[in-house]
Amino acid sequence: LQVAECKPPFVLRYAAQDAEVLLDWDTTQLPDALLWISNGGRSHAPWDGLHYALGIEPDNSCFDLTSVATPPETHPLAKRTGIRLQVGVPLRIAYCLSARAL
């Protein structure tokens, strides 16, 4: 699932432990987030069918569409062009992953 134009931070609350984990990032570079589920489907190492998770990935793409089609101009993500990578030119993306007690 791609969530367009996010307003980080994303917060994961551990109510029983009175704690939370926060993910914050530079939305000028990565305006969206991909949410994905791992439901034990990878049977090979190192997962061995035992990996269950919800993933959050900051993103700048028209996820899983541009490899097969150009989105129409009316598509909500049609203006997403990704980030241009250049050989020998470092790319820096600011993000912060933190945890705190409540």
Short mmCIF file of N, CA, C and O in Angstrom, two decimals:
data_model
loop_
_atom_site.label_atom_id
_atom_site.label_comp_id
_atom_site.label_asym_id
_atom_site.label_seq_id
_atom_site.Cartn_x
_atom_site.Cartn_y
_atom_site.Cartn_z
N LEU A 1 0.85 -1.15 0.00
CA LEU A 1 0.00 0.00 0.00
C LEU A 1 0.90 1.22 0.00
O LEU A 1 1.83 1.31 0.81
N GLN A 2 0.65 2.15 -0.91
CA GLN A 2 1.43 3.38 -0.94
C GLN A 2 0.58 4.51 -0.37
O GLN A 2 -0.53 4.76 -0.84
N VAL A 3 1.10 5.18 0.65
CA VAL A 3 0.43 6.31 1.28
C VAL A 3 1.08 7.57 0.73
O VAL A 3 2.27 7.80 0.96
N ALA A 4 0.33 8.36 -0.01
CA ALA A 4 0.87 9.54 -0.67
C ALA A 4 0.96 10.73 0.29
O ALA A 4 0.11 10.90 1.16
N GLU A 5 2.01 11.51 0.09
CA GLU A 5 2.21 12.78 0.80
C GLU A 5 2.06 12.63 2.31
O GLU A 5 1.21 13.27 2.95
N CYS A 6 2.89 11.78 2.86
CA CYS A 6 2.87 11.49 4.30
C CYS A 6 3.25 12.70 5.13
O CYS A 6 3.93 13.60 4.67
N LYS A 7 2.83 12.66 6.35
CA LYS A 7 3.21 13.66 7.35
C LYS A 7 3.88 12.92 8.51
O LYS A 7 3.23 12.60 9.50
N PRO A 8 5.17 12.57 8.35
CA PRO A 8 5.84 11.86 9.43
C PRO A 8 5.93 12.73 10.68
O PRO A 8 5.76 13.93 10.60
N PRO A 9 6.20 12.12 11.82
CA PRO A 9 6.71 10.77 11.96
C PRO A 9 5.61 9.70 11.98
O PRO A 9 4.48 9.98 12.32
N PHE A 10 6.01 8.49 11.58
CA PHE A 10 5.18 7.31 11.80
C PHE A 10 5.54 6.83 13.21
O PHE A 10 6.70 6.77 13.57
N VAL A 11 4.53 6.47 13.98
CA VAL A 11 4.75 6.09 15.37
C VAL A 11 4.18 4.70 15.62
O VAL A 11 3.04 4.42 15.29
N LEU A 12 5.00 3.84 16.19
CA LEU A 12 4.58 2.51 16.61
C LEU A 12 4.56 2.51 18.13
O LEU A 12 5.60 2.70 18.78
N ARG A 13 3.38 2.34 18.69
CA ARG A 13 3.24 2.39 20.15
C ARG A 13 3.17 0.99 20.74
O ARG A 13 2.41 0.16 20.26
N TYR A 14 3.96 0.78 21.77
CA TYR A 14 3.93 -0.46 22.54
C TYR A 14 3.25 -0.14 23.86
O TYR A 14 3.90 0.22 24.85
N ALA A 15 1.92 -0.24 23.88
CA ALA A 15 1.14 0.19 25.05
C ALA A 15 1.53 -0.58 26.30
O ALA A 15 1.66 0.02 27.38
N ALA A 16 1.71 -1.88 26.19
CA ALA A 16 2.03 -2.70 27.37
C ALA A 16 3.39 -2.35 27.97
O ALA A 16 3.61 -2.52 29.16
N GLN A 17 4.29 -1.83 27.12
CA GLN A 17 5.64 -1.47 27.60
C GLN A 17 5.78 0.03 27.84
O GLN A 17 6.86 0.50 28.20
N ASP A 18 4.73 0.78 27.63
CA ASP A 18 4.77 2.24 27.77
C ASP A 18 5.93 2.85 26.98
O ASP A 18 6.72 3.65 27.50
N ALA A 19 6.02 2.45 25.70
CA ALA A 19 7.11 2.94 24.86
C ALA A 19 6.60 3.13 23.43
O ALA A 19 5.54 2.61 23.05
N GLU A 20 7.36 3.87 22.65
CA GLU A 20 7.04 4.03 21.23
C GLU A 20 8.31 4.19 20.42
O GLU A 20 9.35 4.59 20.92
N VAL A 21 8.20 3.82 19.14
CA VAL A 21 9.29 3.95 18.17
C VAL A 21 8.79 4.91 17.09
O VAL A 21 7.66 4.78 16.62
N LEU A 22 9.64 5.86 16.70
CA LEU A 22 9.27 6.87 15.72
C LEU A 22 10.19 6.80 14.51
O LEU A 22 11.41 6.62 14.66
N LEU A 23 9.62 6.93 13.33
CA LEU A 23 10.38 7.02 12.09
C LEU A 23 10.02 8.35 11.44
O LEU A 23 8.85 8.61 11.13
N ASP A 24 11.02 9.20 11.25
CA ASP A 24 10.84 10.50 10.63
C ASP A 24 11.81 10.62 9.47
O ASP A 24 12.89 10.01 9.49
N TRP A 25 11.43 11.36 8.41
CA TRP A 25 12.31 11.48 7.24
C TRP A 25 12.00 12.75 6.48
O TRP A 25 10.99 13.42 6.72
N ASP A 26 12.87 13.07 5.55
CA ASP A 26 12.76 14.26 4.70
C ASP A 26 11.74 14.01 3.60
O ASP A 26 12.03 13.32 2.62
N THR A 27 10.56 14.59 3.72
CA THR A 27 9.51 14.36 2.74
C THR A 27 9.72 15.15 1.44
O THR A 27 9.02 14.90 0.47
N THR A 28 10.69 16.06 1.42
CA THR A 28 10.98 16.71 0.13
C THR A 28 11.64 15.73 -0.82
O THR A 28 11.49 15.85 -2.03
N GLN A 29 12.36 14.76 -0.29
CA GLN A 29 12.99 13.72 -1.11
C GLN A 29 12.09 12.49 -1.24
O GLN A 29 12.02 11.88 -2.30
N LEU A 30 11.47 12.11 -0.15
CA LEU A 30 10.65 10.90 -0.10
C LEU A 30 9.27 11.28 0.43
O LEU A 30 9.01 11.20 1.64
N PRO A 31 8.36 11.70 -0.45
CA PRO A 31 7.08 12.24 0.00
C PRO A 31 6.06 11.19 0.46
O PRO A 31 5.08 11.55 1.10
N ASP A 32 6.28 9.93 0.13
CA ASP A 32 5.30 8.89 0.39
C ASP A 32 5.88 7.81 1.30
O ASP A 32 7.06 7.85 1.65
N ALA A 33 5.04 6.85 1.65
CA ALA A 33 5.50 5.69 2.40
C ALA A 33 4.83 4.44 1.83
O ALA A 33 3.66 4.47 1.45
N LEU A 34 5.61 3.38 1.74
CA LEU A 34 5.07 2.07 1.38
C LEU A 34 4.84 1.28 2.66
O LEU A 34 5.71 1.23 3.53
N LEU A 35 3.66 0.71 2.79
CA LEU A 35 3.36 -0.20 3.89
C LEU A 35 3.24 -1.59 3.29
O LEU A 35 2.53 -1.79 2.31
N TRP A 36 3.97 -2.55 3.86
CA TRP A 36 3.93 -3.90 3.32
C TRP A 36 3.88 -4.91 4.46
O TRP A 36 4.24 -4.61 5.59
N ILE A 37 3.39 -6.08 4.12
CA ILE A 37 3.24 -7.15 5.10
C ILE A 37 4.10 -8.34 4.69
O ILE A 37 4.09 -8.75 3.53
N SER A 38 4.82 -8.89 5.64
CA SER A 38 5.49 -10.16 5.45
C SER A 38 4.71 -11.17 6.29
O SER A 38 4.61 -11.03 7.51
N ASN A 39 4.15 -12.16 5.63
CA ASN A 39 3.26 -13.10 6.31
C ASN A 39 3.80 -14.53 6.26
O ASN A 39 3.08 -15.48 5.97
N GLY A 40 5.09 -14.66 6.51
CA GLY A 40 5.71 -15.98 6.55
C GLY A 40 5.89 -16.63 5.19
O GLY A 40 6.13 -17.84 5.11
N GLY A 41 5.78 -15.86 4.12
CA GLY A 41 5.78 -16.45 2.78
C GLY A 41 7.13 -16.80 2.19
O GLY A 41 7.19 -17.53 1.21
N ARG A 42 8.21 -16.32 2.76
CA ARG A 42 9.54 -16.64 2.21
C ARG A 42 10.09 -17.86 2.95
O ARG A 42 10.45 -17.77 4.11
N SER A 43 10.15 -18.97 2.24
CA SER A 43 10.53 -20.22 2.91
C SER A 43 12.04 -20.42 2.99
O SER A 43 12.51 -21.26 3.74
N HIS A 44 12.82 -19.65 2.23
CA HIS A 44 14.28 -19.83 2.22
C HIS A 44 14.94 -19.03 3.36
O HIS A 44 14.33 -18.14 3.96
N ALA A 45 16.21 -19.37 3.64
CA ALA A 45 16.98 -18.68 4.68
C ALA A 45 17.18 -17.23 4.26
O ALA A 45 17.26 -16.94 3.07
N PRO A 46 17.22 -16.32 5.18
CA PRO A 46 17.20 -16.52 6.64
C PRO A 46 15.79 -16.52 7.23
O PRO A 46 15.64 -16.65 8.44
N TRP A 47 14.76 -16.35 6.42
CA TRP A 47 13.40 -16.22 6.95
C TRP A 47 12.78 -17.56 7.34
O TRP A 47 12.04 -17.63 8.31
N ASP A 48 13.02 -18.58 6.56
CA ASP A 48 12.54 -19.93 6.87
C ASP A 48 11.04 -19.99 7.17
O ASP A 48 10.60 -20.77 8.02
N GLY A 49 10.25 -19.13 6.50
CA GLY A 49 8.81 -19.13 6.70
C GLY A 49 8.36 -18.58 8.04
O GLY A 49 7.20 -18.73 8.41
N LEU A 50 9.28 -17.93 8.77
CA LEU A 50 8.96 -17.48 10.13
C LEU A 50 8.92 -15.96 10.27
O LEU A 50 8.79 -15.46 11.40
N HIS A 51 9.04 -15.22 9.18
CA HIS A 51 9.08 -13.77 9.27
C HIS A 51 7.69 -13.18 9.09
O HIS A 51 7.08 -13.30 8.03
N TYR A 52 7.19 -12.54 10.13
CA TYR A 52 5.89 -11.88 10.13
C TYR A 52 6.13 -10.44 10.56
O TYR A 52 6.64 -10.20 11.66
N ALA A 53 5.80 -9.49 9.69
CA ALA A 53 6.10 -8.10 10.01
C ALA A 53 5.24 -7.16 9.19
O ALA A 53 4.70 -7.53 8.14
N LEU A 54 5.13 -5.94 9.68
CA LEU A 54 4.58 -4.83 8.92
C LEU A 54 5.75 -3.89 8.66
O LEU A 54 6.41 -3.45 9.60
N GLY A 55 6.02 -3.63 7.39
CA GLY A 55 7.14 -2.76 7.03
C GLY A 55 6.65 -1.39 6.63
O GLY A 55 5.55 -1.23 6.09
N ILE A 56 7.48 -0.38 6.92
CA ILE A 56 7.22 0.99 6.51
C ILE A 56 8.47 1.49 5.81
O ILE A 56 9.56 1.48 6.40
N GLU A 57 8.33 1.91 4.55
CA GLU A 57 9.48 2.42 3.79
C GLU A 57 9.15 3.77 3.19
O GLU A 57 8.23 3.88 2.38
N PRO A 58 9.89 4.82 3.58
CA PRO A 58 9.74 6.09 2.88
C PRO A 58 10.04 5.88 1.40
O PRO A 58 10.90 5.07 1.03
N ASP A 59 9.32 6.62 0.53
CA ASP A 59 9.36 6.30 -0.89
C ASP A 59 9.11 7.53 -1.76
O ASP A 59 8.47 8.48 -1.33
N ASN A 60 9.61 7.46 -2.98
CA ASN A 60 9.32 8.46 -4.02
C ASN A 60 9.18 7.69 -5.33
O ASN A 60 10.15 7.50 -6.05
N SER A 61 7.99 7.22 -5.60
CA SER A 61 7.78 6.42 -6.82
C SER A 61 6.30 6.32 -7.13
O SER A 61 5.46 6.74 -6.36
N CYS A 62 6.05 5.76 -8.25
CA CYS A 62 4.70 5.32 -8.60
C CYS A 62 4.80 3.80 -8.46
O CYS A 62 4.92 3.06 -9.43
N PHE A 63 4.80 3.33 -7.23
CA PHE A 63 5.20 1.98 -6.88
C PHE A 63 4.52 0.91 -7.73
O PHE A 63 3.31 0.90 -7.90
N ASP A 64 5.37 0.03 -8.23
CA ASP A 64 4.95 -1.18 -8.94
C ASP A 64 4.11 -0.91 -10.18
O ASP A 64 3.41 -1.78 -10.66
N LEU A 65 4.17 0.33 -10.69
CA LEU A 65 3.42 0.64 -11.89
C LEU A 65 4.34 1.01 -13.05
O LEU A 65 4.14 0.56 -14.16
N THR A 66 5.37 1.79 -12.77
CA THR A 66 6.19 2.31 -13.86
C THR A 66 7.02 1.23 -14.56
O THR A 66 7.49 1.45 -15.66
N SER A 67 7.16 0.07 -13.95
CA SER A 67 7.90 -0.98 -14.64
C SER A 67 7.07 -1.62 -15.76
O SER A 67 7.61 -2.27 -16.64
N VAL A 68 5.76 -1.41 -15.73
CA VAL A 68 4.90 -2.02 -16.74
C VAL A 68 4.09 -1.01 -17.54
O VAL A 68 3.55 -1.34 -18.59
N ALA A 69 3.97 0.23 -17.04
CA ALA A 69 3.13 1.21 -17.72
C ALA A 69 3.50 2.61 -17.27
O ALA A 69 4.06 2.80 -16.20
N THR A 70 3.17 3.57 -18.07
CA THR A 70 3.28 4.96 -17.68
C THR A 70 1.92 5.37 -17.13
O THR A 70 0.91 5.22 -17.82
N PRO A 71 1.88 5.87 -15.90
CA PRO A 71 0.58 6.23 -15.34
C PRO A 71 -0.07 7.37 -16.13
O PRO A 71 0.63 8.28 -16.58
N PRO A 72 -1.37 7.35 -16.29
CA PRO A 72 -2.04 8.46 -16.97
C PRO A 72 -1.90 9.74 -16.15
O PRO A 72 -1.71 9.70 -14.93
N GLU A 73 -2.01 10.88 -16.80
CA GLU A 73 -1.85 12.17 -16.13
C GLU A 73 -2.82 12.35 -14.96
O GLU A 73 -2.53 13.08 -14.03
N THR A 74 -3.95 11.68 -15.00
CA THR A 74 -4.94 11.81 -13.93
C THR A 74 -4.66 10.91 -12.72
O THR A 74 -5.33 11.02 -11.71
N HIS A 75 -3.68 10.02 -12.84
CA HIS A 75 -3.32 9.14 -11.73
C HIS A 75 -2.75 9.98 -10.59
O HIS A 75 -1.96 10.89 -10.82
N PRO A 76 -3.13 9.72 -9.34
CA PRO A 76 -2.65 10.53 -8.21
C PRO A 76 -1.14 10.59 -8.07
O PRO A 76 -0.61 11.54 -7.52
N LEU A 77 -0.43 9.58 -8.57
CA LEU A 77 1.03 9.55 -8.43
C LEU A 77 1.75 9.80 -9.75
O LEU A 77 2.94 9.55 -9.87
N ALA A 78 1.06 10.30 -10.74
CA ALA A 78 1.65 10.48 -12.08
C ALA A 78 2.86 11.40 -12.07
O ALA A 78 3.74 11.26 -12.91
N LYS A 79 2.96 12.31 -11.14
CA LYS A 79 4.07 13.26 -11.11
C LYS A 79 5.30 12.71 -10.37
O LYS A 79 6.34 13.35 -10.34
N ARG A 80 5.17 11.53 -9.78
CA ARG A 80 6.32 10.93 -9.08
C ARG A 80 7.36 10.51 -10.11
O ARG A 80 7.07 9.73 -11.02
N THR A 81 8.57 11.01 -9.95
CA THR A 81 9.65 10.69 -10.90
C THR A 81 10.79 9.94 -10.24
O THR A 81 11.76 9.61 -10.90
N GLY A 82 10.69 9.71 -8.94
CA GLY A 82 11.78 9.04 -8.25
C GLY A 82 12.92 10.00 -7.96
O GLY A 82 12.77 11.22 -8.07
N ILE A 83 14.05 9.45 -7.59
CA ILE A 83 15.25 10.24 -7.30
C ILE A 83 16.33 9.82 -8.29
O ILE A 83 16.63 8.62 -8.41
N ARG A 84 16.90 10.78 -8.98
CA ARG A 84 17.95 10.47 -9.95
C ARG A 84 19.26 10.18 -9.22
O ARG A 84 19.74 10.99 -8.43
N LEU A 85 19.80 8.99 -9.47
CA LEU A 85 21.08 8.60 -8.91
C LEU A 85 22.15 8.81 -9.97
O LEU A 85 21.93 8.50 -11.15
N GLN A 86 23.30 9.33 -9.54
CA GLN A 86 24.39 9.57 -10.46
C GLN A 86 25.65 8.90 -9.95
O GLN A 86 25.98 9.02 -8.76
N VAL A 87 26.34 8.23 -10.84
CA VAL A 87 27.58 7.55 -10.48
C VAL A 87 28.56 8.57 -9.91
O VAL A 87 28.77 9.64 -10.48
N GLY A 88 29.15 8.25 -8.77
CA GLY A 88 30.16 9.10 -8.16
C GLY A 88 29.61 10.29 -7.39
O GLY A 88 30.38 11.07 -6.84
N VAL A 89 28.30 10.46 -7.36
CA VAL A 89 27.71 11.59 -6.63
C VAL A 89 26.92 11.03 -5.44
O VAL A 89 25.91 10.35 -5.63
N PRO A 90 27.40 11.29 -4.23
CA PRO A 90 26.69 10.77 -3.06
C PRO A 90 25.29 11.35 -2.95
O PRO A 90 25.04 12.51 -3.28
N LEU A 91 24.36 10.53 -2.48
CA LEU A 91 23.00 10.98 -2.21
C LEU A 91 22.80 10.85 -0.70
O LEU A 91 23.00 9.79 -0.13
N ARG A 92 22.41 11.94 -0.09
CA ARG A 92 22.16 11.93 1.36
C ARG A 92 20.67 12.12 1.59
O ARG A 92 20.06 13.05 1.05
N ILE A 93 20.11 11.25 2.39
CA ILE A 93 18.70 11.33 2.75
C ILE A 93 18.62 11.38 4.27
O ILE A 93 19.09 10.47 4.96
N ALA A 94 18.03 12.46 4.77
CA ALA A 94 17.92 12.63 6.21
C ALA A 94 16.74 11.82 6.74
O ALA A 94 15.65 11.87 6.19
N TYR A 95 17.00 11.08 7.82
CA TYR A 95 15.94 10.34 8.50
C TYR A 95 16.33 10.18 9.96
O TYR A 95 17.49 10.37 10.35
N CYS A 96 15.36 9.83 10.77
CA CYS A 96 15.62 9.61 12.19
C CYS A 96 14.74 8.46 12.67
O CYS A 96 13.53 8.48 12.47
N LEU A 97 15.35 7.47 13.27
CA LEU A 97 14.66 6.37 13.91
C LEU A 97 14.96 6.47 15.40
O LEU A 97 16.13 6.46 15.79
N SER A 98 13.93 6.60 16.21
CA SER A 98 14.16 6.80 17.63
C SER A 98 13.13 6.04 18.45
O SER A 98 12.09 5.60 17.94
N ALA A 99 13.43 5.88 19.73
CA ALA A 99 12.52 5.21 20.66
C ALA A 99 12.47 6.03 21.94
O ALA A 99 13.44 6.71 22.30
N ARG A 100 11.32 5.97 22.60
CA ARG A 100 11.20 6.71 23.86
C ARG A 100 10.16 6.07 24.75
O ARG A 100 9.24 5.40 24.28
N ALA A 101 10.35 6.28 26.03
CA ALA A 101 9.38 5.82 27.02
C ALA A 101 8.22 6.80 27.07
O ALA A 101 8.40 8.00 26.84
N LEU A 102 7.03 6.29 27.34
CA LEU A 102 5.86 7.17 27.44
C LEU A 102 5.65 7.62 28.89
O LEU A 102 6.08 7.03 29.80
#
